[in-house]
Coordinates of C-alpha atoms and ligand atoms in Angstrom, one line a residue:
X178 CA 0.0 0.0 0.0
X179 CA 1.3 3.5 -0.8
X180 CA 1.0 5.8 2.2
X181 CA 0.2 9.4 1.4
X182 CA 2.2 12.3 2.8
X183 CA 0.1 13.9 5.5
X184 CA 1.4 17.3 4.7
X185 CA -0.9 17.5 1.7
X186 CA -4.1 18.6 3.3
X187 CA -7.3 20.2 2.0
X188 CA -9.9 21.5 2.7
X189 CA -9.4 20.8 6.4
X190 CA -6.5 19.7 8.4
X191 CA -8.6 16.7 9.5
X192 CA -8.4 15.0 6.0
X193 CA -5.7 14.3 3.5
X194 CA -6.4 15.1 -0.2
X195 CA -6.8 12.0 -2.3
X196 CA -6.6 9.6 0.6
X197 CA -8.7 7.2 2.6
X198 CA -8.1 5.6 6.0
X199 CA -7.3 1.9 6.0
X200 CA -5.4 0.2 8.8
X201 CA -4.7 3.6 10.4
X202 CA -2.9 5.0 7.4
X203 CA -3.9 7.6 4.8
X204 CA -3.7 5.6 1.5
X205 CA -4.8 6.2 -2.1
X206 CA -6.9 3.6 -4.0
X207 CA -4.9 0.7 -5.4
X208 CA -5.7 2.0 -8.9
X209 CA -4.6 5.6 -8.0
X210 CA -7.9 6.9 -9.4
X211 CA -9.7 9.7 -7.6
X212 CA -13.2 11.3 -7.5
X213 CA -13.7 15.1 -7.1
X214 CA -15.8 16.2 -4.1
X215 CA -17.7 19.5 -5.0
X216 CA -19.3 22.3 -3.0
X217 CA -23.0 22.0 -4.0
X218 CA -23.5 25.8 -3.7
X219 CA -21.1 26.7 -6.5
X220 CA -19.7 23.5 -8.0
X221 CA -16.1 24.2 -6.8
X222 CA -14.0 21.2 -6.2
X223 CA -13.1 21.1 -2.5
X224 CA -11.2 17.8 -2.3
X225 CA -10.4 14.6 -4.1
X226 CA -11.0 11.1 -2.7
X227 CA -9.8 7.7 -3.8
X228 CA -12.0 5.8 -6.3
X229 CA -11.7 2.4 -4.6
X230 CA -13.1 -1.0 -5.6
X231 CA -13.1 -4.6 -4.4
X232 CA -9.4 -4.8 -4.1
X233 CA -9.3 -1.8 -1.7
X234 CA -12.2 -3.3 0.3
X235 CA -10.2 -6.6 0.5
X236 CA -7.3 -4.6 2.1
X237 CA -9.7 -3.0 4.5
X238 CA -11.3 -6.3 5.5
X239 CA -7.8 -7.8 6.1
X240 CA -6.9 -4.8 8.3
X241 CA -10.2 -5.3 10.2
X242 CA -9.4 -9.0 10.7
X243 CA -5.9 -8.2 12.1
X244 CA -7.3 -5.7 14.5
X245 CA -10.3 -7.8 15.6
X246 CA -8.9 -10.3 18.2
X247 CA -7.3 -7.6 20.4
X248 CA -10.3 -5.2 20.1
X249 CA -12.8 -8.0 20.9
X250 CA -10.7 -9.1 23.9
X251 CA -10.1 -5.6 25.4
X252 CA -11.9 -5.2 28.7
X253 CA -15.2 -3.6 27.8
X254 CA -14.8 -0.6 30.2
X255 CA -11.5 0.2 28.6
X256 CA -13.1 0.0 25.1
X257 CA -15.8 2.3 26.3
X258 CA -13.2 4.8 27.6
X259 CA -11.7 5.0 24.2
X260 CA -15.1 5.8 22.7
X261 CA -15.6 8.5 25.3
X262 CA -12.2 9.9 24.4
X263 CA -13.2 9.9 20.8
X264 CA -16.3 11.9 21.7
X265 CA -14.2 14.4 23.6
X266 CA -12.1 15.0 20.5
X267 CA -15.1 15.3 18.3
X268 CA -16.4 18.0 20.7
X269 CA -13.1 19.8 20.6
X270 CA -13.2 19.8 16.8
X271 CA -16.9 20.5 16.5
X272 CA -16.5 23.8 14.6
X273 CA -14.1 22.2 12.1
X274 CA -16.4 19.2 11.7
X275 CA -19.5 21.4 11.3
X276 CA -17.7 23.5 8.6
X277 CA -16.5 20.4 6.8
X278 CA -20.0 18.8 6.7
X279 CA -21.5 22.1 5.6
X280 CA -19.0 22.4 2.7
X281 CA -19.6 18.9 1.3
X282 CA -23.4 18.7 2.0
X283 CA -24.0 22.4 1.2
X284 CA -26.1 23.0 4.4
X285 CA -25.9 26.1 6.6
X286 CA -24.7 25.6 10.1
X287 CA -27.1 23.9 12.4
X288 CA -25.2 24.9 15.5
X289 CA -23.1 22.4 17.5
X290 CA -23.1 19.0 15.7
X291 CA -24.8 16.1 17.5
X292 CA -22.0 13.6 17.1
X293 CA -20.3 13.9 20.4
X294 CA -23.5 13.4 22.3
X295 CA -24.6 10.5 20.1
X296 CA -21.2 8.8 20.7
X297 CA -21.3 9.3 24.5
X298 CA -24.7 7.6 24.6
X299 CA -23.2 4.6 22.7
X300 CA -20.0 4.6 24.7
X301 CA -22.0 4.2 27.9
X302 CA -23.4 0.9 26.5
X303 CA -20.0 -0.6 25.8
X304 CA -19.7 -2.3 29.2
X305 CA -23.4 -3.0 29.6
X306 CA -23.6 -5.7 26.9
X307 CA -24.9 -8.6 29.1
X308 CA -26.1 -12.1 28.6
X309 CA -28.6 -13.8 30.9
X310 CA -28.3 -16.8 33.3
X311 CA -30.5 -19.7 32.3
X312 CA -32.5 -22.1 34.4
X313 CA -31.2 -25.7 34.2
X314 CA -32.6 -29.2 34.7
X315 CA -30.2 -30.1 37.5
X316 CA -28.2 -28.1 40.0
X317 CA -24.8 -29.3 38.8
X318 CA -25.3 -27.4 35.5
X319 CA -25.0 -23.7 34.9
X320 CA -26.3 -22.1 31.7
X321 CA -25.9 -18.6 30.4
X322 CA -25.7 -16.6 27.2
X323 CA -22.7 -14.6 25.9
X324 CA -23.2 -11.7 23.5
X325 CA -20.3 -11.8 21.1
X326 CA -19.2 -9.5 18.2
X327 CA -19.5 -10.8 14.7
X328 CA -15.9 -10.0 13.5
X329 CA -15.4 -7.6 10.6
X330 CA -18.6 -5.9 9.8
X331 CA -19.6 -3.4 7.0
X332 CA -21.5 -0.2 6.6
X333 CA -22.7 2.0 3.7
X334 CA -24.1 5.4 4.4
X335 CA -25.7 8.3 2.4
X336 CA -24.5 11.9 2.0
X337 CA -27.3 13.8 3.7
X338 CA -25.9 13.7 7.2
X339 CA -22.6 11.9 6.9
X340 CA -21.3 12.7 10.3
X341 CA -24.2 11.5 12.5
X342 CA -24.8 8.5 10.2
X343 CA -21.1 7.5 10.5
X344 CA -21.1 7.8 14.3
X345 CA -24.4 5.9 14.8
X346 CA -23.3 2.9 12.7
X347 CA -19.6 2.8 13.6
X348 CA -20.0 3.7 17.2
X349 CA -22.4 0.9 17.9
X350 CA -20.6 -1.7 15.8
X351 CA -17.2 -1.1 17.5
X352 CA -18.6 -0.7 21.0
X353 CA -19.8 -4.3 20.6
X354 CA -16.2 -5.4 19.8
X355 CA -16.5 -5.6 16.0
X356 CA -14.1 -4.0 13.6
X357 CA -15.6 -2.2 10.6
X358 CA -15.3 -1.3 6.9
X359 CA -17.3 1.8 6.0
X360 CA -18.2 3.3 2.6
X361 CA -19.5 6.9 2.8
X362 CA -21.3 8.4 -0.1
X363 CA -18.9 9.8 -2.8
X364 CA -20.7 13.2 -2.4
X365 CA -20.0 13.6 1.3
X366 CA -17.1 11.4 2.4
X367 CA -14.9 14.0 4.2
X368 CA -16.7 14.2 7.6
X369 CA -16.5 10.4 8.0
X370 CA -12.8 10.5 7.1
X371 CA -12.2 13.3 9.6
X372 CA -14.1 11.4 12.3
X373 CA -12.1 8.2 11.6
X374 CA -8.9 10.2 11.9
X375 CA -10.0 11.5 15.3
X376 CA -10.7 7.9 16.4
X377 CA -7.0 7.1 15.9
X378 CA -6.0 10.2 17.9
X379 CA -8.3 9.0 20.7
X380 CA -6.4 5.7 20.8
X381 CA -8.8 3.4 19.0
X382 CA -6.3 1.0 17.3
X383 CA -5.5 1.0 13.6
X384 CA -7.7 -1.3 11.7
X385 CA -10.7 -1.1 14.0
X386 CA -12.3 1.6 11.8
X387 CA -11.5 1.5 8.0
X388 CA -13.0 4.0 5.6
X389 CA -13.0 3.1 2.0
X390 CA -14.2 5.8 -0.4
X391 CA -15.6 5.5 -3.9
X392 CA -18.7 4.9 -5.9
X393 CA -21.6 2.7 -4.7
X394 CA -21.4 0.3 -7.6
X395 CA -17.7 -0.3 -7.1
X396 CA -16.5 0.2 -3.5
X397 CA -20.0 0.0 -2.0
X398 CA -21.1 -3.2 -3.7
X399 CA -17.9 -4.9 -2.8
X400 CA -18.6 -4.7 1.0
X401 CA -21.9 -6.8 1.2
X402 CA -20.5 -9.1 -1.5
X403 CA -17.4 -9.9 0.6
X404 CA -17.8 -13.3 2.2
X405 CA -15.8 -12.4 5.3
X406 CA -18.0 -9.3 6.1
X407 CA -20.0 -10.9 8.9
X408 CA -22.8 -8.3 9.3
X409 CA -24.0 -5.2 7.4
X410 CA -25.7 -1.9 8.2
X411 CA -27.1 0.2 5.4
X412 CA -28.7 3.6 5.3
X413 CA -29.9 5.0 2.0
X414 CA -32.6 4.5 -0.6
X415 CA -34.9 1.5 -0.9
X416 CA -33.5 0.6 -4.3
X417 CA -29.9 0.4 -3.0
X418 CA -31.2 -1.3 0.1
X419 CA -32.6 -4.1 -2.0
X420 CA -29.3 -4.5 -3.8
X421 CA -27.5 -4.7 -0.5
X422 CA -29.9 -7.3 0.8
X423 CA -29.6 -9.4 -2.3
X424 CA -25.8 -9.3 -2.0
X425 CA -26.1 -10.2 1.7
X426 CA -28.4 -13.1 0.9
X427 CA -25.7 -14.7 -1.2
X428 CA -23.4 -14.9 1.9
X429 CA -26.3 -15.2 4.4
X430 CA -25.0 -12.1 6.0
X431 CA -27.4 -10.5 8.6
X432 CA -28.1 -6.8 8.2
X433 CA -30.3 -3.8 9.1
X434 CA -31.7 -1.3 6.6
X435 CA -32.5 2.3 7.3
X436 CA -34.3 3.4 4.2
X437 CA -36.4 6.3 3.0
X438 CA -39.6 7.9 4.2
X439 CA -42.8 9.8 3.2
X440 CA -43.7 10.9 6.6
X441 CA -47.2 12.3 7.3
X442 CA -48.0 15.3 9.4
X443 CA -51.6 14.9 10.5
X444 CA -53.2 18.2 11.6
X445 CA -56.4 18.2 13.6
X446 CA -58.7 21.2 14.1
X447 CA -57.9 21.6 17.8
X448 CA -54.1 21.9 17.2
X449 CA -52.1 25.1 17.6
X450 CA -52.0 25.8 13.9
X451 CA -49.3 28.5 14.1
X452 CA -46.9 26.3 15.9
X453 CA -47.8 23.3 13.6
X454 CA -47.3 25.3 10.4
X455 CA -44.0 26.8 11.4
X456 CA -42.6 23.5 12.6
X457 CA -43.8 21.6 9.4
X458 CA -42.2 24.3 7.2
X459 CA -38.9 24.1 9.1
X460 CA -39.0 20.3 9.0
X461 CA -39.4 20.1 5.3
X462 CA -36.7 22.7 4.5
X463 CA -34.1 21.7 7.0
X464 CA -31.1 20.3 5.0
X465 CA -33.1 21.3 1.9
X466 CA -35.6 18.5 2.6
X467 CA -32.9 15.9 2.3
X468 CA -33.8 14.2 5.5
X469 CA -35.3 10.7 5.6
X470 CA -37.6 11.7 8.5
X471 CA -38.9 14.9 6.8
X472 CA -42.6 15.3 7.1
X473 CA -43.6 15.8 3.5
X474 CA -47.4 15.1 3.5
X475 CA -49.7 17.4 5.5
X476 CA -52.9 15.5 6.1
X477 CA -55.3 18.2 7.2
X478 CA -59.0 18.2 8.2
X479 CA -61.0 20.0 5.6
X480 CA -62.6 22.3 8.2
X481 CA -59.2 24.0 8.7
X482 CA -57.6 23.3 5.3
X483 CA -57.6 26.8 3.9
X484 CA -56.3 28.3 7.1
X485 CA -53.4 25.7 7.3
X486 CA -52.4 26.3 3.7
X487 CA -52.2 30.0 4.3
X488 CA -50.0 29.6 7.3
X489 CA -47.8 27.0 5.6
X490 CA -47.4 29.3 2.5
X491 CA -46.4 32.2 4.8
X492 CA -43.8 30.1 6.6
X493 CA -42.4 28.5 3.4
X494 CA -41.9 31.9 1.7
X495 CA -40.1 33.2 4.7
X496 CA -37.4 30.5 4.5
X497 CA -34.2 32.2 3.4
X498 CA -32.1 30.4 0.7
X499 CA -28.4 30.7 -0.2
X500 CA -24.9 29.3 0.0
X501 CA -24.0 27.5 3.2
X502 CA -21.6 30.2 4.5
X503 CA -24.3 32.9 4.5
X504 CA -26.7 33.2 7.4
X505 CA -29.5 31.4 5.6
X506 CA -31.9 28.7 6.6
X507 CA -31.7 26.6 3.5
X508 CA -28.8 25.7 1.1
X509 CA -28.7 23.9 -2.2
X510 CA -29.5 20.3 -3.1
X511 CA -26.5 18.0 -3.1
X512 CA -25.9 17.5 -6.8
X513 CA -27.2 17.8 -10.3
X514 CA -28.9 14.4 -10.3
X515 CA -30.8 15.3 -7.1
X516 CA -31.7 18.7 -8.6
X517 CA -33.2 17.0 -11.7
X518 CA -35.1 14.6 -9.5
X519 CA -36.7 17.3 -7.3
X520 CA -37.5 19.5 -10.3
X521 CA -39.0 16.5 -12.1
X522 CA -41.3 15.8 -9.1
X523 CA -42.4 19.5 -9.1
X524 CA -43.4 19.0 -12.8
X525 CA -45.2 15.8 -12.1
X526 CA -47.1 17.5 -9.3
X527 CA -48.3 20.2 -11.7
X528 CA -49.1 17.7 -14.5
X529 CA -51.1 15.5 -12.1
X530 CA -53.3 18.4 -11.1
X531 CA -52.0 19.5 -7.7
X532 CA -52.2 23.3 -7.0
X533 CA -48.8 25.0 -6.8
X534 CA -49.1 27.5 -4.0
X535 CA -45.6 28.8 -3.5
X536 CA -42.1 28.0 -4.9
X537 CA -41.6 25.5 -7.7
X538 CA -38.7 27.4 -9.3
X539 CA -35.0 27.8 -9.2
X540 CA -33.7 30.9 -7.4
X541 CA -31.6 33.0 -9.8
X542 CA -28.8 35.6 -9.3
X543 CA -25.1 35.4 -8.7
X544 CA -25.4 33.6 -5.4
X545 CA -27.4 30.8 -7.0
X546 CA -26.3 30.3 -10.6
X547 CA -23.4 27.9 -9.9
X548 CA -25.3 25.8 -7.3
X549 CA -28.1 23.2 -7.1
X550 CA -30.8 25.5 -5.6
X551 CA -34.5 25.1 -5.6
X552 CA -37.3 27.1 -3.9
X553 CA -39.2 25.8 -0.9
X554 CA -42.3 24.4 -2.7
X555 CA -45.8 24.0 -1.4
X556 CA -48.5 22.0 -3.3
X557 CA -52.2 22.0 -2.2
X558 CA -55.1 19.8 -3.2
X559 CA -52.9 16.8 -3.5
X560 CA -54.7 13.5 -3.7
X561 CA -53.3 10.4 -2.0
X562 CA -52.7 8.6 -5.3
X563 CA -50.5 11.3 -6.9
X564 CA -46.9 10.5 -7.3
X565 CA -45.9 13.5 -5.1
X566 CA -48.0 11.9 -2.3
X567 CA -46.5 8.5 -2.7
X568 CA -42.8 8.8 -3.6
X569 CA -39.9 10.1 -1.7
X570 CA -38.8 13.3 -3.3
X571 CA -35.9 14.2 -0.9
X572 CA -36.2 17.9 -1.5
X573 CA -38.1 20.9 0.1
X574 CA -41.5 19.9 -1.4
X575 CA -44.5 19.8 0.8
X576 CA -47.9 18.3 -0.3
X577 CA -51.2 19.2 1.5
X578 CA -53.9 16.5 1.3
X579 CA -57.3 17.5 2.7
X580 CA -59.3 14.8 4.4
X581 CA -62.6 14.4 6.3
X582 CA -62.2 13.1 9.8
X583 CA -59.8 10.9 11.8
X584 CA -60.5 7.6 10.0
X585 CA -59.7 9.0 6.6
X586 CA -56.6 10.7 8.0
X587 CA -55.3 7.4 9.3
X588 CA -56.1 5.7 6.0
X589 CA -54.2 8.3 4.0
X590 CA -51.3 8.6 6.5
X591 CA -50.8 4.8 6.3
X592 CA -51.5 4.5 2.6
X593 CA -47.9 4.6 1.4
X594 CA -45.1 2.0 1.2
X595 CA -43.0 3.9 3.7
X596 CA -43.3 3.9 7.5
X597 CA -40.4 5.9 9.0
X598 CA -41.8 8.8 11.0
X599 CA -45.3 10.3 11.5
X600 CA -46.5 13.3 13.4
X601 CA -49.8 14.3 14.9
X602 CA -50.8 17.8 15.8
X603 CA -53.6 18.0 18.4
X604 CA -54.3 19.2 21.9
X605 CA -56.6 16.3 22.7
X606 CA -55.1 13.4 24.6
X607 CA -57.6 10.9 23.3
X608 CA -56.8 11.8 19.7
X609 CA -53.1 11.6 20.5
X610 CA -53.4 8.1 22.1
X611 CA -55.5 6.7 19.2
X612 CA -53.3 8.2 16.5
X613 CA -50.0 7.0 18.1
X614 CA -51.3 3.5 18.0
X615 CA -52.9 3.7 14.5
X616 CA -49.9 5.2 12.6
X617 CA -47.6 2.7 10.9
X618 CA -44.2 4.2 11.6
X619 CA -41.1 3.5 13.6
X620 CA -41.3 6.9 15.3
X621 CA -44.4 8.9 16.1
X622 CA -44.3 12.5 17.3
X623 CA -47.1 14.4 18.9
X624 CA -46.8 18.1 18.4
X625 CA -43.4 17.9 16.9
X626 CA -42.2 17.5 13.4
X627 CA -39.1 15.3 13.3
X628 CA -39.4 13.2 16.4
X629 CA -37.0 15.5 18.3
X630 CA -36.3 16.0 21.9
X631 CA -35.8 12.4 23.0
X632 CA -32.4 10.9 24.1
X633 CA -31.8 7.3 23.1
X634 CA -34.9 6.7 21.1
X635 CA -34.5 3.6 18.9
X636 CA -34.6 4.8 15.2
X637 CA -35.8 2.7 12.2
X638 CA -38.6 2.0 9.9
X639 CA -41.9 0.0 9.4
X640 CA -42.7 -1.4 6.0
X641 CA -40.4 -0.3 3.1
X642 CA -38.6 2.1 5.4
X643 CA -36.4 -0.8 6.6
X644 CA -35.8 -3.0 9.6
X645 CA -33.5 -3.0 12.6
X646 CA -33.1 -0.1 15.0
X647 CA -30.1 2.2 15.6
X648 CA -29.5 4.8 18.3
X649 CA -31.5 3.2 21.2
X650 CA -30.3 1.6 24.4
X651 CA -29.9 -1.8 22.6
X652 CA -28.3 -0.4 19.4
X653 CA -25.0 -2.1 20.5
X654 CA -26.8 -5.4 21.0
X655 CA -27.8 -5.4 17.3
X656 CA -24.1 -5.8 16.5
X657 CA -23.7 -8.9 18.7
X658 CA -24.6 -12.6 18.3
X659 CA -25.9 -14.8 21.1
X660 CA -24.0 -17.9 22.3
X661 CA -25.7 -20.2 24.8
X662 CA -23.3 -21.9 27.1
X663 CA -24.1 -24.9 29.3
X664 CA -21.5 -26.2 31.7
X665 CA -21.4 -29.1 34.2
X666 CA -18.9 -30.2 36.6
X667 CA -18.3 -33.7 35.3
X668 CA -19.5 -35.8 32.3
X669 CA -22.9 -37.5 32.7
X670 CA -22.6 -41.1 33.9
X671 CA -23.0 -43.7 31.1
X672 CA -26.3 -45.7 31.2
Ligands
NAP294 P1 -28.4 5.8 -2.2 O1 -28.3 6.2 -3.6 O2 -29.1 4.6 -1.8 O3 -26.9 5.7 -1.6 C1 -26.6 5.4 -0.3 C2 -25.2 4.8 -0.2 O4 -25.2 3.6 -0.9 C3 -24.1 5.7 -0.9 O5 -22.9 5.6 -0.1 C4 -24.0 5.1 -2.3 O6 -22.8 5.3 -2.8 C5 -24.2 3.6 -1.9 N1 -24.5 2.7 -3.0 C6 -25.2 3.0 -4.2 N2 -25.3 1.9 -4.9 C7 -24.8 0.9 -4.2 C8 -24.7 -0.5 -4.4 N3 -25.1 -1.1 -5.5 N4 -24.1 -1.3 -3.5 C9 -23.6 -0.7 -2.3 N5 -23.7 0.6 -2.1 C10 -24.3 1.4 -3.0 O7 -29.1 6.9 -1.3 P2 -28.7 8.5 -1.3 O8 -29.4 9.1 -2.5 O9 -27.3 8.7 -1.2 O10 -29.5 9.0 0.0 C11 -30.8 9.3 0.0 C12 -31.6 8.1 0.6 O11 -31.2 7.7 1.9 C13 -33.1 8.5 0.7 O12 -33.9 7.5 0.3 C14 -33.2 8.7 2.2 O13 -34.5 8.6 2.7 C15 -32.3 7.6 2.7 N6 -31.9 7.9 4.2 C16 -32.4 7.1 5.2 C17 -32.1 7.4 6.5 C18 -32.7 6.5 7.6 O14 -32.1 6.6 8.7 N7 -33.7 5.8 7.4 C19 -31.3 8.4 6.8 C20 -30.8 9.2 5.8 C21 -31.1 8.9 4.4 P3 -22.5 6.6 -3.8 O15 -23.6 7.6 -3.6 O16 -21.2 7.0 -3.4 O17 -22.5 6.0 -5.2
MG295 MG1 -25.0 9.1 -4.2

């Protein structure tokens, strides 16, 4: 392996241009090929990353295998302490990490990044991975379960929130004693690389976390296809999720999938409509709507329909748009493909007869011309069968669907293939109780738009939004396998 000179750094001292982190070293791809990483606000190239393939993944798997025995056997409290130290370094570098993620994703600053807190929550679980003692048929036998790591595991993550995605997947996998090979999205690989570098500074041994960069079809596909990857975690689109699951099926590799969403926002007449409209508009424009949890369908009782549309239109037009380094609320979309997709869905909405209330265009002017900008867009009179009501757009496009009463609201809310997040806006406890039970989603919020405000809530989907749960108190257990042990003092007498 060629090792790259760490003096060549850009655009942050936390990453090395043209290099990825395998076995604790900054290395190029074996082919020497690279991919440009661009700032989505103006198309400027901010860094290059290796364009890796199966051969680089093989190097990373071997590094993971070498690191595994010592990492698995380290006392769990000591392993946890290294994760806490990693969290401290992430906190110390939070401004640099925030700026790096802003540059590659194109989002304005959200304030302090959540990664240090997420990692501390996981680190606290490291020495709480416990088995159970089992009842036995006779007193000279003891039985218990051990929770053991799988070995070298794999992860593939998308570009929309690369830092938090990386921490959630990697933190839980290594806390359980696994070593990991991660493939970030080619659009936003820099924050994951920077986080991996900080893990080395924290004392997490070389080879425990390996980051292989490149395209999904090359580096990404090689991870689940690798026969010695013992478990997979994937976050991304349902289409890619299917491809990953197919690859895993060939090796009988267990996995979890965190896929897309089409989250409903059900608004009842007794809700605080000002609060609801403001939160819904913020929720669908945060990260330019590129959030799996984003509440993109407003299902509203016909009696308050016009009032809610007015309030939403007002809130959506007030969202400020611009490059990430300006004090704006919404940046550009990530790339040209995504821009084409979102604009395509806006055309489909119009063609299928939805009423365009606000937005729908591309902002123009010198701040916008080089970037992938789109206006916050509100459609009214959307029917549940329209494509904009069924398919994930992954952009700042909100659809209002009027309904008559609670039963129809539930039917429409659940009438999509997805089931990631759902919100209910009401002041009535009875409505809240019935709706939280009726909605088919992995997370339900009452009077909040993105399921915020909870520490350690398990996160994952119903239906086509995937399976498995990350982030909760047993996230680390998902990365373990159970061994039942029975032990007796002497062999059974022969009969
Ligand atoms: P994507 O196209 O599925 O890509 C996700 C990752 O998979 C990227 O790293 C991509 O690599 C890689 N990939 C693509 N094809 C692959 C293949 N054949 N084998 C292995 N890896 C492959 O998704 P995206 O457009 O980046 O992200 C948006 C999607 O992610 C949305 O559907 C969104 O809802 C979902 N998401 C879900 C959650 C959740 O927690 N449920 C969170 C965030 C996002 P390259 O891009 O580098 O080619
Ligand atoms: Mg991509």
